CSV table of C-alpha atoms in Angstrom, one decimal:
chain,number,residue,atom,x,y,z
A,1,ALA,CA,0.0,0.0,0.0
A,2,ASP,CA,3.1,2.3,-0.2
A,3,ASP,CA,2.0,4.0,-3.4
A,4,LEU,CA,-1.8,3.6,-3.2
A,5,SER,CA,-4.4,6.4,-2.8
A,6,CYS,CA,-8.1,6.2,-2.3
A,7,VAL,CA,-10.0,8.7,-4.4
A,8,TYR,CA,-13.5,9.8,-3.5
A,9,PHE,CA,-15.6,11.4,-6.2
A,10,ASP,CA,-18.8,13.4,-5.6
A,11,ILE,CA,-21.2,14.7,-8.3
A,12,LYS,CA,-22.1,18.2,-7.1
A,13,ALA,CA,-25.7,19.3,-7.7
A,14,PHE,CA,-26.8,15.8,-8.7
A,15,LYS,CA,-29.9,16.1,-6.5
A,16,LEU,CA,-30.9,19.3,-8.2
A,17,PHE,CA,-30.3,17.7,-11.6
A,18,TYR,CA,-32.3,14.6,-10.7
A,19,ALA,CA,-35.2,16.8,-9.4
A,20,ARG,CA,-35.3,18.7,-12.7
A,21,ASN,CA,-35.2,15.6,-14.8
A,22,ASN,CA,-36.4,12.0,-14.3
A,23,PHE,CA,-35.2,8.6,-13.2
A,24,ASP,CA,-34.0,7.6,-16.6
A,25,ARG,CA,-32.0,10.8,-17.1
A,26,GLY,CA,-30.5,10.4,-13.6
A,27,TYR,CA,-29.5,6.8,-14.3
A,28,GLU,CA,-28.0,7.9,-17.6
A,29,CYS,CA,-25.9,10.5,-15.8
A,30,LEU,CA,-24.6,8.1,-13.1
A,31,SER,CA,-23.8,5.5,-15.7
A,32,SER,CA,-22.0,7.9,-18.0
A,33,ILE,CA,-19.8,9.4,-15.3
A,34,GLY,CA,-19.1,5.9,-13.8
A,35,HIS,CA,-17.9,4.8,-17.2
A,36,MET,CA,-15.7,7.9,-17.6
A,37,ILE,CA,-14.1,7.2,-14.2
A,38,ARG,CA,-13.5,3.5,-15.1
A,39,ASP,CA,-12.0,4.4,-18.5
A,40,VAL,CA,-9.5,6.8,-17.0
A,41,PHE,CA,-8.7,4.6,-14.1
A,42,LYS,CA,-8.5,1.4,-16.2
A,43,GLY,CA,-7.2,-1.6,-14.3
A,44,ASP,CA,-7.9,0.0,-10.9
A,45,ASP,CA,-10.6,-0.9,-8.4
A,46,VAL,CA,-13.6,1.4,-9.1
A,47,CYS,CA,-17.0,1.3,-7.4
A,48,ARG,CA,-20.0,3.4,-6.8
A,49,SER,CA,-20.2,4.0,-3.1
A,50,SER,CA,-23.7,5.4,-2.7
A,51,ASN,CA,-26.0,7.8,-4.5
A,52,ASP,CA,-23.8,10.1,-6.6
A,53,HIS,CA,-20.4,9.0,-5.0
A,54,PHE,CA,-17.7,6.9,-6.5
A,55,ILE,CA,-14.5,5.5,-4.9
A,56,VAL,CA,-11.3,4.5,-6.7
A,57,LEU,CA,-8.2,2.7,-5.3
A,58,THR,CA,-5.3,3.6,-7.5
A,59,SER,CA,-1.6,4.5,-7.6
A,60,ARG,CA,-0.4,8.0,-6.6
A,61,GLU,CA,1.6,8.4,-9.8
A,62,GLY,CA,0.0,11.1,-12.0
A,63,LEU,CA,-3.1,11.1,-9.8
A,64,SER,CA,-4.0,14.8,-10.0
A,65,GLN,CA,-3.7,14.7,-13.9
A,66,ARG,CA,-6.0,11.7,-14.1
A,67,VAL,CA,-8.6,13.3,-11.7
A,68,LEU,CA,-8.5,16.5,-13.9
A,69,LEU,CA,-9.0,14.4,-17.0
A,70,VAL,CA,-12.1,12.8,-15.6
A,71,GLN,CA,-13.4,16.2,-14.5
A,72,GLU,CA,-12.8,17.6,-18.0
A,73,LYS,CA,-14.7,14.7,-19.6
A,74,VAL,CA,-17.6,15.2,-17.2
A,75,HIS,CA,-17.6,19.0,-17.9
A,76,ASN,CA,-17.6,18.4,-21.7
A,77,GLU,CA,-20.3,15.8,-21.6
A,78,TRP,CA,-22.6,17.6,-19.2
A,79,LYS,CA,-21.6,21.2,-19.7
A,80,HIS,CA,-25.2,22.4,-20.3
A,81,THR,CA,-26.2,21.2,-16.8
A,82,VAL,CA,-25.4,22.2,-13.2
A,83,LEU,CA,-23.3,19.1,-12.7
A,84,GLU,CA,-19.7,19.3,-11.5
A,85,LEU,CA,-17.3,16.5,-10.3
A,86,THR,CA,-15.2,17.1,-7.2
A,87,ALA,CA,-12.7,14.7,-5.7
A,88,GLY,CA,-10.6,14.1,-2.7
A,89,SER,CA,-7.8,11.6,-2.0
A,90,TYR,CA,-6.1,9.9,0.9
A,91,GLU,CA,-2.7,8.2,0.7
A,92,LEU,CA,-2.7,4.8,2.3
A,93,LYS,CA,-0.1,4.2,4.9
A,94,ASP,CA,2.2,1.1,4.9
A,95,GLY,CA,0.3,-1.8,6.4
A,96,TYR,CA,-2.9,0.3,6.9
A,97,THR,CA,-6.0,-1.8,6.3
A,98,ASP,CA,-8.9,0.1,7.9
A,99,MET,CA,-10.6,0.9,4.7
A,100,ALA,CA,-13.6,2.5,6.4
A,101,THR,CA,-11.3,5.2,7.8
A,102,VAL,CA,-9.4,5.5,4.5
A,103,CYS,CA,-12.6,6.2,2.6
A,104,SER,CA,-13.9,8.6,5.3
A,105,ASN,CA,-10.6,10.6,5.0
A,106,ALA,CA,-10.9,10.7,1.2
A,107,LYS,CA,-14.4,11.9,1.6
A,108,MET,CA,-13.4,14.7,4.0
A,109,ALA,CA,-10.8,15.8,1.5
A,110,CYS,CA,-13.5,15.9,-1.2
A,111,LYS,CA,-15.7,18.0,1.1
A,112,SER,CA,-12.8,20.3,1.6
A,113,ALA,CA,-12.3,20.7,-2.1
A,114,GLU,CA,-16.0,21.5,-2.5
A,115,LYS,CA,-15.9,24.1,0.2
A,116,ASN,CA,-12.8,25.8,-1.1
A,117,GLY,CA,-13.8,25.5,-4.8
A,118,ASP,CA,-10.6,23.7,-5.6
A,119,GLY,CA,-12.1,20.7,-7.5
A,120,PHE,CA,-9.5,18.3,-6.0
A,121,SER,CA,-7.9,18.1,-2.5
A,122,VAL,CA,-5.5,15.7,-0.9
A,123,TYR,CA,-5.9,14.8,2.8
A,124,ASP,CA,-2.8,16.2,4.4
A,125,GLY,CA,-1.5,17.6,7.7
A,126,ASP,CA,-3.4,20.9,7.4
A,127,LEU,CA,-6.7,19.2,6.7
A,128,GLU,CA,-6.1,16.8,9.5
A,129,ARG,CA,-5.5,19.6,11.9
A,130,ALA,CA,-8.6,21.4,10.6
A,131,ILE,CA,-10.7,18.3,11.2
A,132,ARG,CA,-9.3,17.8,14.7
A,133,LEU,CA,-10.1,21.5,15.5
A,134,LYS,CA,-13.6,21.0,14.2
A,135,GLN,CA,-14.1,17.9,16.4
A,136,TYR,CA,-12.7,19.9,19.3
A,137,VAL,CA,-15.2,22.7,18.8
A,138,ILE,CA,-18.1,20.2,18.6
A,139,HIS,CA,-17.1,18.3,21.7
A,140,HIS,CA,-16.1,21.2,23.9
A,141,PHE,CA,-18.7,23.9,23.1
A,142,ASP,CA,-20.8,23.1,26.1
A,143,GLU,CA,-17.7,23.3,28.3
A,144,ALA,CA,-16.7,26.6,26.8
A,145,ILE,CA,-20.2,28.1,27.5
A,146,ASP,CA,-20.3,26.7,31.1
A,147,CYS,CA,-16.8,27.7,32.0
A,148,GLY,CA,-16.8,31.1,30.4
A,149,TYR,CA,-14.1,30.3,27.9
A,150,ILE,CA,-15.9,32.3,25.3
A,151,ILE,CA,-15.2,36.0,26.0
A,152,VAL,CA,-16.5,39.2,24.4
A,153,TYR,CA,-14.0,41.5,22.6
A,154,TYR,CA,-15.3,45.0,22.0
A,155,GLN,CA,-14.2,46.7,18.8
A,156,PRO,CA,-14.8,50.5,18.8
A,157,ILE,CA,-17.0,52.1,16.2
A,158,MET,CA,-16.0,55.7,15.5
A,159,HIS,CA,-18.1,58.5,14.0
A,160,VAL,CA,-15.7,59.9,11.4
A,161,LEU,CA,-17.2,63.3,11.0
A,162,LYS,CA,-17.7,64.0,14.7
A,163,GLN,CA,-14.5,62.1,15.6
A,164,ARG,CA,-15.9,60.4,18.6
A,165,LEU,CA,-16.9,57.0,19.8
A,166,CYS,CA,-20.4,56.1,18.9
A,167,GLY,CA,-20.6,52.4,19.7
A,168,TYR,CA,-18.9,49.0,19.9
A,169,GLU,CA,-19.1,45.8,17.9
A,170,ALA,CA,-19.1,42.6,20.1
A,171,LEU,CA,-16.9,39.9,18.8
A,172,ALA,CA,-16.6,36.4,20.2
A,173,ARG,CA,-13.2,34.9,21.1
A,174,TRP,CA,-12.8,31.4,22.5
A,175,ARG,CA,-10.0,31.1,25.1
A,176,SER,CA,-9.3,27.4,24.7
A,177,PRO,CA,-7.0,25.6,27.3
A,178,GLU,CA,-5.7,23.4,24.4
A,179,TYR,CA,-5.5,25.8,21.4
A,180,GLY,CA,-5.2,29.2,23.0
A,181,ILE,CA,-7.3,32.0,21.5
A,182,LEU,CA,-9.7,30.9,18.8
A,183,VAL,CA,-11.3,33.5,16.5
A,184,PRO,CA,-14.7,33.1,14.8
A,185,ASP,CA,-13.0,31.6,11.6
A,186,ASP,CA,-11.9,28.7,13.8
A,187,PHE,CA,-15.3,27.8,15.2
A,188,LEU,CA,-18.3,29.7,13.6
A,189,ASP,CA,-18.8,27.5,10.5
A,190,THR,CA,-18.6,24.4,12.7
A,191,LEU,CA,-21.2,25.7,15.1
A,192,LYS,CA,-23.5,26.6,12.1
A,193,GLU,CA,-23.1,23.1,10.7
A,194,ALA,CA,-23.9,21.6,14.1
A,195,LYS,CA,-27.0,23.9,14.5
A,196,GLN,CA,-25.5,25.4,17.6
A,197,VAL,CA,-24.7,29.0,16.6
A,198,HIS,CA,-27.9,30.3,18.2
A,199,ARG,CA,-26.6,29.2,21.6
A,200,LEU,CA,-23.4,31.2,21.0
A,201,ASP,CA,-25.3,34.3,20.0
A,202,ALA,CA,-27.7,34.0,23.0
A,203,TYR,CA,-24.6,33.7,25.2
A,204,MET,CA,-23.0,36.8,23.6
A,205,ILE,CA,-26.2,38.8,24.1
A,206,ARG,CA,-26.3,37.9,27.8
A,207,MET,CA,-22.6,38.7,28.3
A,208,VAL,CA,-23.0,42.1,26.6
A,209,CYS,CA,-25.9,42.9,28.8
A,210,LYS,CA,-23.9,41.9,31.9
A,211,ASP,CA,-20.9,44.1,30.8
A,212,LEU,CA,-23.3,47.0,30.2
A,213,ARG,CA,-24.7,46.6,33.7
A,214,LEU,CA,-21.3,46.6,35.2
A,215,SER,CA,-20.3,49.8,33.4
A,216,ILE,CA,-23.6,51.5,34.4
A,217,ASP,CA,-23.1,50.5,38.1
A,218,GLU,CA,-19.6,51.9,38.0
A,219,GLY,CA,-20.9,55.2,36.8
A,220,LEU,CA,-19.3,54.9,33.3
A,221,SER,CA,-21.0,56.3,30.2
A,222,VAL,CA,-22.2,53.6,27.8
A,223,VAL,CA,-22.8,53.5,24.1
A,224,PRO,CA,-24.8,51.0,21.9
A,225,VAL,CA,-23.2,47.6,21.2
A,226,SER,CA,-23.7,45.8,17.9
A,227,LEU,CA,-24.0,42.0,17.6
A,228,ASN,CA,-24.1,39.8,14.5
A,229,LEU,CA,-27.1,37.5,14.1
A,230,THR,CA,-27.8,34.8,11.5
A,231,ARG,CA,-31.0,33.3,10.1
A,232,GLN,CA,-30.3,30.2,12.1
A,233,ASP,CA,-30.8,32.2,15.3
A,234,PHE,CA,-34.4,32.8,14.4
A,235,VAL,CA,-35.0,29.3,13.1
A,236,MET,CA,-33.5,27.5,16.1
A,237,SER,CA,-34.6,29.8,18.9
A,238,ASP,CA,-37.0,32.6,19.9
A,239,MET,CA,-34.4,35.4,19.5
A,240,LEU,CA,-36.9,38.1,20.7
A,241,GLU,CA,-37.4,36.2,23.9
A,242,VAL,CA,-33.6,35.8,24.3
A,243,VAL,CA,-33.1,39.6,24.0
A,244,LYS,CA,-36.1,40.3,26.4
A,245,SER,CA,-34.8,37.8,29.0
A,246,ALA,CA,-31.2,39.2,28.9
A,247,THR,CA,-32.2,42.9,29.0
A,248,GLU,CA,-34.7,42.3,31.9
A,249,GLU,CA,-32.2,40.2,33.9
A,250,PHE,CA,-29.6,43.0,33.9
A,251,GLY,CA,-32.0,46.0,33.6
A,252,ILE,CA,-30.6,47.2,30.3
A,253,ASP,CA,-32.5,49.5,28.0
A,254,ARG,CA,-32.8,47.8,24.6
A,255,GLN,CA,-31.6,51.0,22.9
A,256,TYR,CA,-28.1,49.9,23.8
A,257,LEU,CA,-28.3,46.8,21.7
A,258,ARG,CA,-28.0,46.9,17.9
A,259,PHE,CA,-28.2,43.8,15.7
A,260,GLU,CA,-26.6,43.3,12.4
A,261,LEU,CA,-28.0,40.8,9.9
A,262,SER,CA,-26.1,39.6,6.9
A,263,GLU,CA,-27.3,40.8,3.5
A,264,GLY,CA,-27.9,37.2,2.3
A,265,MET,CA,-29.7,36.1,5.5
A,266,LEU,CA,-33.2,36.2,4.0
A,267,SER,CA,-32.1,34.5,0.8
A,268,GLU,CA,-30.3,31.6,2.3
A,269,ASP,CA,-31.6,28.1,1.5
A,270,ARG,CA,-34.2,26.9,3.9
């Protein structure tokens, strides 16, 4: 297995293609792409894993060129459709026989390629670290909330013409005992995928209200604080009740809270 790689192929937008056409057209597509993969990887082990996924066990030599060749064939044959072929590969280690893990790692490399728009990705050290971080975020999020590891950083908002402070933007930082300071790029997408981002935003709202209360009690002047919300906040929770509960708990006038919604929030897929 010294020179073998497992390649995982995924036909992007196949579900949409299938929904717009019929069973026969969908079968024709799968059969066509399957034959293209088999022709390019002649002599290698090729199988359809499930649905619109194919797996190939092949040598590493010239792998990226062969993957590109298949992708070009698919593009040329189905260029008037929404279909695209993405791929990810995992290099088998010497004596490594756990094929379930091998295929899973190749699949994760394929997902990485889809996310980054690369078309083809190889499972390497960077991807492995990213996956470990993602698993850490999922498994330690409750702990981070309970132990207060997630802290609020306040970024000043200045009025340019009046040259004075007019507010703050509240930004989340995760002070991890294992990774140090994590920024939103390290955990936000993972929490969205896990349908947990509403809990983060509810926590942030409460912490901002708590900090405003401390400032008021110390006789300091306060300015409005902006927080970012997503569509998932409103789908997964009663965000109005979250704001009401936090402001009432700490006696904060709602005028001191400002909420920013992304431009594409209302147009996101449901």
